[in-house]
Tab-separated table of C-alpha atoms in Angstrom:
chain	number	residue	atom	x	y	z
A	1110	MET	CA	-0.097	0.100	0.071
A	1111	TRP	CA	3.230	2.633	0.262
A	1112	TRP	CA	2.621	3.042	-3.470
A	1113	VAL	CA	-0.829	4.227	-2.708
A	1114	CYS	CA	0.138	7.092	-1.200
A	1115	LEU	CA	3.137	7.769	-3.517
A	1116	GLN	CA	0.137	7.899	-6.719
A	1117	LEU	CA	-1.760	10.196	-4.721
A	1118	LEU	CA	1.104	12.325	-3.423
A	1119	THR	CA	1.942	12.511	-7.270
A	1120	LEU	CA	-1.510	13.040	-8.109
A	1121	CYS	CA	-1.824	16.031	-6.151
A	1122	THR	CA	1.535	17.484	-6.782
A	1123	ALA	CA	0.402	17.354	-10.227
A	1124	LEU	CA	-2.817	19.171	-9.968
A	1125	LEU	CA	-1.305	21.720	-7.924
A	1126	SER	CA	1.352	22.153	-10.441
A	1127	ASP	CA	-0.876	22.453	-13.468
A	1128	PHE	CA	-3.415	25.112	-11.189
A	1129	LEU	CA	-0.141	27.509	-10.036
A	1130	ILE	CA	0.811	27.202	-14.158
A	1131	HIS	CA	-2.661	28.042	-14.954
A	1132	SER	CA	-2.775	30.828	-11.563
A	1133	PHE	CA	0.418	32.075	-12.896
A	1134	SER	CA	-0.437	32.872	-16.524
A	1135	LEU	CA	-3.405	34.562	-15.306
A	1136	LEU	CA	-0.886	36.758	-13.056
A	1137	LEU	CA	1.517	37.624	-16.375
A	1138	LYS	CA	-1.826	38.642	-18.188
A	1139	ASN	CA	-2.868	41.103	-15.564
A	1140	VAL	CA	-0.070	42.816	-14.517
A	1141	CYS	CA	2.583	42.890	-17.694
A	1142	GLY	CA	-0.525	42.019	-20.511
A	1143	TYR	CA	1.222	39.085	-21.798
A	1144	CYS	CA	0.504	35.423	-21.013
A	1145	PRO	CA	2.182	33.155	-22.757
A	1146	THR	CA	0.112	30.862	-25.153
A	1147	ARG	CA	2.184	27.653	-24.538
A	1148	TYR	CA	3.574	25.734	-21.673
A	1149	SER	CA	7.194	25.716	-21.561
A	1150	PHE	CA	9.050	22.299	-21.289
A	1151	PHE	CA	9.686	23.234	-17.402
A	1152	ASP	CA	5.666	23.666	-17.102
A	1153	PHE	CA	4.880	20.484	-18.738
A	1154	CYS	CA	7.917	18.769	-16.482
A	1155	LEU	CA	5.716	17.974	-13.446
A	1156	PRO	CA	2.704	16.041	-14.221
A	1157	ALA	CA	4.695	14.307	-16.757
A	1158	VAL	CA	7.314	12.673	-14.911
A	1159	SER	CA	5.258	11.996	-11.792
A	1160	VAL	CA	2.766	9.964	-13.707
A	1161	PRO	CA	5.239	7.919	-15.231
A	1162	THR	CA	7.433	7.707	-12.063
A	1163	GLY	CA	4.296	6.192	-10.472
A	1164	ILE	CA	3.861	3.488	-13.578
A	1165	TYR	CA	7.743	2.375	-13.241
A	1166	THR	CA	7.289	2.120	-9.500
A	1167	GLU	CA	4.716	-0.092	-10.194
A	1168	THR	CA	5.943	-1.786	-12.499
A	1169	ALA	CA	9.166	-2.740	-10.209
A	1170	TYR	CA	6.685	-4.048	-7.744
A	1171	PHE	CA	5.255	-6.137	-10.194
A	1172	ALA	CA	8.525	-7.535	-10.739
A	1173	LYS	CA	9.124	-8.073	-7.019
A	1174	LEU	CA	5.594	-9.829	-6.155
A	1175	VAL	CA	6.823	-11.921	-9.373
A	1176	GLY	CA	10.154	-12.786	-7.542
A	1177	LYS	CA	8.205	-13.521	-4.417
A	1178	TYR	CA	6.092	-16.290	-6.637
A	1179	ARG	CA	9.043	-17.651	-8.041
A	1180	MET	CA	10.307	-18.559	-4.891
A	1181	LYS	CA	7.250	-19.557	-3.740
A	1182	HIS	CA	6.854	-21.776	-6.103
A	1183	LYS	CA	10.394	-22.927	-6.719
A	1184	VAL	CA	10.608	-21.314	-10.509
A	1185	ILE	CA	13.909	-21.258	-11.106
A	1186	PRO	CA	14.539	-18.702	-13.913
A	1187	PRO	CA	15.010	-18.674	-16.701
A	1188	ALA	CA	11.960	-20.378	-16.499
A	1189	VAL	CA	8.847	-18.710	-17.232
A	1190	THR	CA	6.167	-21.596	-17.028
A	1191	GLY	CA	5.266	-23.894	-13.621
A	1192	PRO	CA	1.609	-23.672	-11.423
A	1193	PRO	CA	-0.725	-21.364	-13.021
A	1194	GLU	CA	-0.543	-18.701	-9.980
A	1195	PHE	CA	2.915	-17.961	-10.968
A	1196	GLU	CA	2.219	-18.169	-14.599
A	1197	ARG	CA	-0.907	-15.267	-14.293
A	1198	ALA	CA	1.883	-13.142	-12.048
A	1199	PHE	CA	4.191	-13.333	-14.834
A	1200	ARG	CA	1.523	-13.009	-17.536
A	1201	ALA	CA	0.254	-9.671	-15.682
A	1202	GLN	CA	3.686	-8.627	-15.131
A	1203	GLN	CA	4.766	-8.792	-18.625
A	1204	ASN	CA	1.475	-7.369	-20.051
A	1205	CYS	CA	2.199	-4.218	-17.845
A	1206	VAL	CA	5.547	-3.989	-19.826
A	1207	GLU	CA	4.007	-4.146	-22.792
A	1208	PHE	CA	1.350	-1.852	-22.729
A	1209	SER	CA	4.147	0.882	-20.800
A	1210	ALA	CA	4.728	2.508	-24.519
A	1211	ILE	CA	1.194	3.026	-25.357
A	1212	PHE	CA	0.641	4.462	-21.734
A	1213	LEU	CA	3.586	6.960	-21.957
A	1214	VAL	CA	3.051	8.032	-25.768
A	1215	ASP	CA	-0.868	8.960	-24.810
A	1216	LEU	CA	-0.021	10.144	-21.515
A	1217	TRP	CA	2.471	13.041	-22.601
A	1218	ALA	CA	0.906	13.859	-26.510
A	1219	ALA	CA	-2.370	14.194	-24.329
A	1220	GLY	CA	-0.770	16.600	-21.588
A	1221	TRP	CA	1.241	18.482	-24.065
A	1222	PHE	CA	-1.269	19.147	-26.402
A	1223	PHE	CA	-4.588	18.856	-24.682
A	1224	ASN	CA	-4.298	19.348	-20.845
A	1225	GLN	CA	-1.844	18.446	-18.636
A	1226	GLY	CA	-3.924	18.002	-15.352
A	1227	LEU	CA	-6.519	15.863	-16.813
A	1228	ALA	CA	-4.022	13.911	-18.828
A	1229	ALA	CA	-2.468	13.331	-14.987
A	1230	VAL	CA	-5.572	11.968	-13.844
A	1231	PHE	CA	-6.385	9.440	-16.432
A	1232	GLY	CA	-2.463	8.883	-16.118
A	1233	PHE	CA	-3.326	7.806	-12.114
A	1234	VAL	CA	-6.426	5.800	-13.453
A	1235	TYR	CA	-4.102	4.194	-15.430
A	1236	ILE	CA	-2.203	3.088	-12.886
A	1237	TYR	CA	-5.204	2.070	-10.329
A	1238	GLY	CA	-6.423	-0.133	-13.058
A	1239	ARG	CA	-3.040	-1.769	-13.536
A	1240	HIS	CA	-2.945	-2.110	-10.063
A	1241	LEU	CA	-6.375	-4.235	-10.017
A	1242	TYR	CA	-5.626	-6.010	-13.357
A	1243	PHE	CA	-2.590	-7.464	-11.532
A	1244	HIS	CA	-3.795	-8.863	-8.006
A	1245	GLY	CA	-7.187	-9.902	-10.107
A	1246	TYR	CA	-5.248	-11.687	-12.599
A	1247	VAL	CA	-2.821	-13.463	-9.770
A	1248	GLU	CA	-6.635	-14.634	-8.353
A	1249	SER	CA	-8.267	-15.917	-11.915
A	1250	ALA	CA	-7.764	-15.036	-15.366
A	1251	LYS	CA	-11.329	-13.844	-15.036
A	1252	GLY	CA	-10.155	-11.524	-12.368
A	1253	ARG	CA	-8.071	-9.430	-14.688
A	1254	LEU	CA	-11.317	-7.617	-16.656
A	1255	PRO	CA	-12.488	-5.241	-14.219
A	1256	GLY	CA	-8.691	-3.604	-13.798
A	1257	PHE	CA	-8.544	-4.074	-17.756
A	1258	SER	CA	-11.690	-2.152	-18.790
A	1259	LEU	CA	-10.584	0.241	-16.647
A	1260	CYS	CA	-7.042	0.747	-18.412
A	1261	LYS	CA	-8.702	0.137	-21.732
A	1262	LEU	CA	-11.091	3.402	-20.629
A	1263	SER	CA	-8.231	5.186	-19.586
A	1264	LEU	CA	-5.783	4.833	-23.026
A	1265	VAL	CA	-8.983	5.572	-24.778
A	1266	CYS	CA	-9.654	8.764	-22.770
A	1267	LEU	CA	-5.986	9.796	-22.967
A	1268	LEU	CA	-6.062	9.156	-26.819
A	1269	VAL	CA	-8.938	11.114	-28.075
A	1270	MET	CA	-7.560	14.092	-25.704
A	1271	ALA	CA	-4.171	13.563	-27.522
A	1272	SER	CA	-5.809	13.437	-30.725
A	1273	VAL	CA	-8.516	16.686	-30.260
A	1274	GLY	CA	-5.284	18.122	-28.682
A	1275	LEU	CA	-3.162	17.333	-31.681
A	1276	SER	CA	-5.506	18.214	-34.389
A	1277	ASN	CA	-5.924	21.821	-33.292
A	1278	SER	CA	-2.542	22.459	-32.911
A	1279	PHE	CA	-2.106	21.513	-36.534
A	1280	LEU	CA	-4.965	23.523	-37.490
A	1281	ASP	CA	-3.783	26.630	-35.405
A	1282	LYS	CA	-0.164	25.996	-36.949
A	1283	TYR	CA	-0.829	25.402	-40.490
A	1284	CYS	CA	-4.544	26.387	-41.496
A	1285	ASP	CA	-4.920	29.672	-38.786
A	1286	ILE	CA	-7.950	27.716	-37.043
A	1287	ASN	CA	-7.902	27.997	-33.295
A	1288	LEU	CA	-10.528	25.438	-32.515
A	1289	PHE	CA	-10.144	25.526	-28.692
A	1290	GLY	CA	-10.394	29.150	-29.201
A	1291	ARG	CA	-13.170	29.763	-31.113
A	1292	LEU	CA	-15.105	27.239	-28.600
A	1293	GLN	CA	-13.941	29.651	-25.615
A	1294	ARG	CA	-15.429	32.355	-27.288
A	1295	LEU	CA	-18.804	30.979	-28.079
A	1296	ILE	CA	-18.811	29.570	-24.640
A	1297	SER	CA	-17.750	33.097	-22.768
A	1298	GLY	CA	-19.520	35.208	-25.334
């Protein structure tokens, strides 16, 4: 459960940093008449680094658990077959590693081009889903389904956010059409 506390701490840090960045941008606009339209790399770093730190901490935790199952069932490396409980734990950990690349690309694209706070929230939903997936899969093959569904939902949301953000950035840069700006004017005016 120590990693749950770490996840909550990094989520709060990511949300606080997003709030502070927006507050600072408003202050710059009111005091100096200038507000940057895009985040700098430094602004992006905290949420973009805190969530991947969480997923890699969780992956290391899963690897440690697989090692314990190896010792419990006397499965000598490099063997990856053994009792069903060990095989399910090993497969759950491998699945987490396999999905890491997809998750990170979706997370970073959604955070950079859409909203880093919202991307961080879905990132932590994904991490929680991975937790449910791993422990459910160790119990039974069907036990993995609730966690997998939560991970899939999170990945789809991140992909949609990244696609919308990338599309808006492309249209803004090459066609001088800012969909987010137009939407904001419609809502406020």
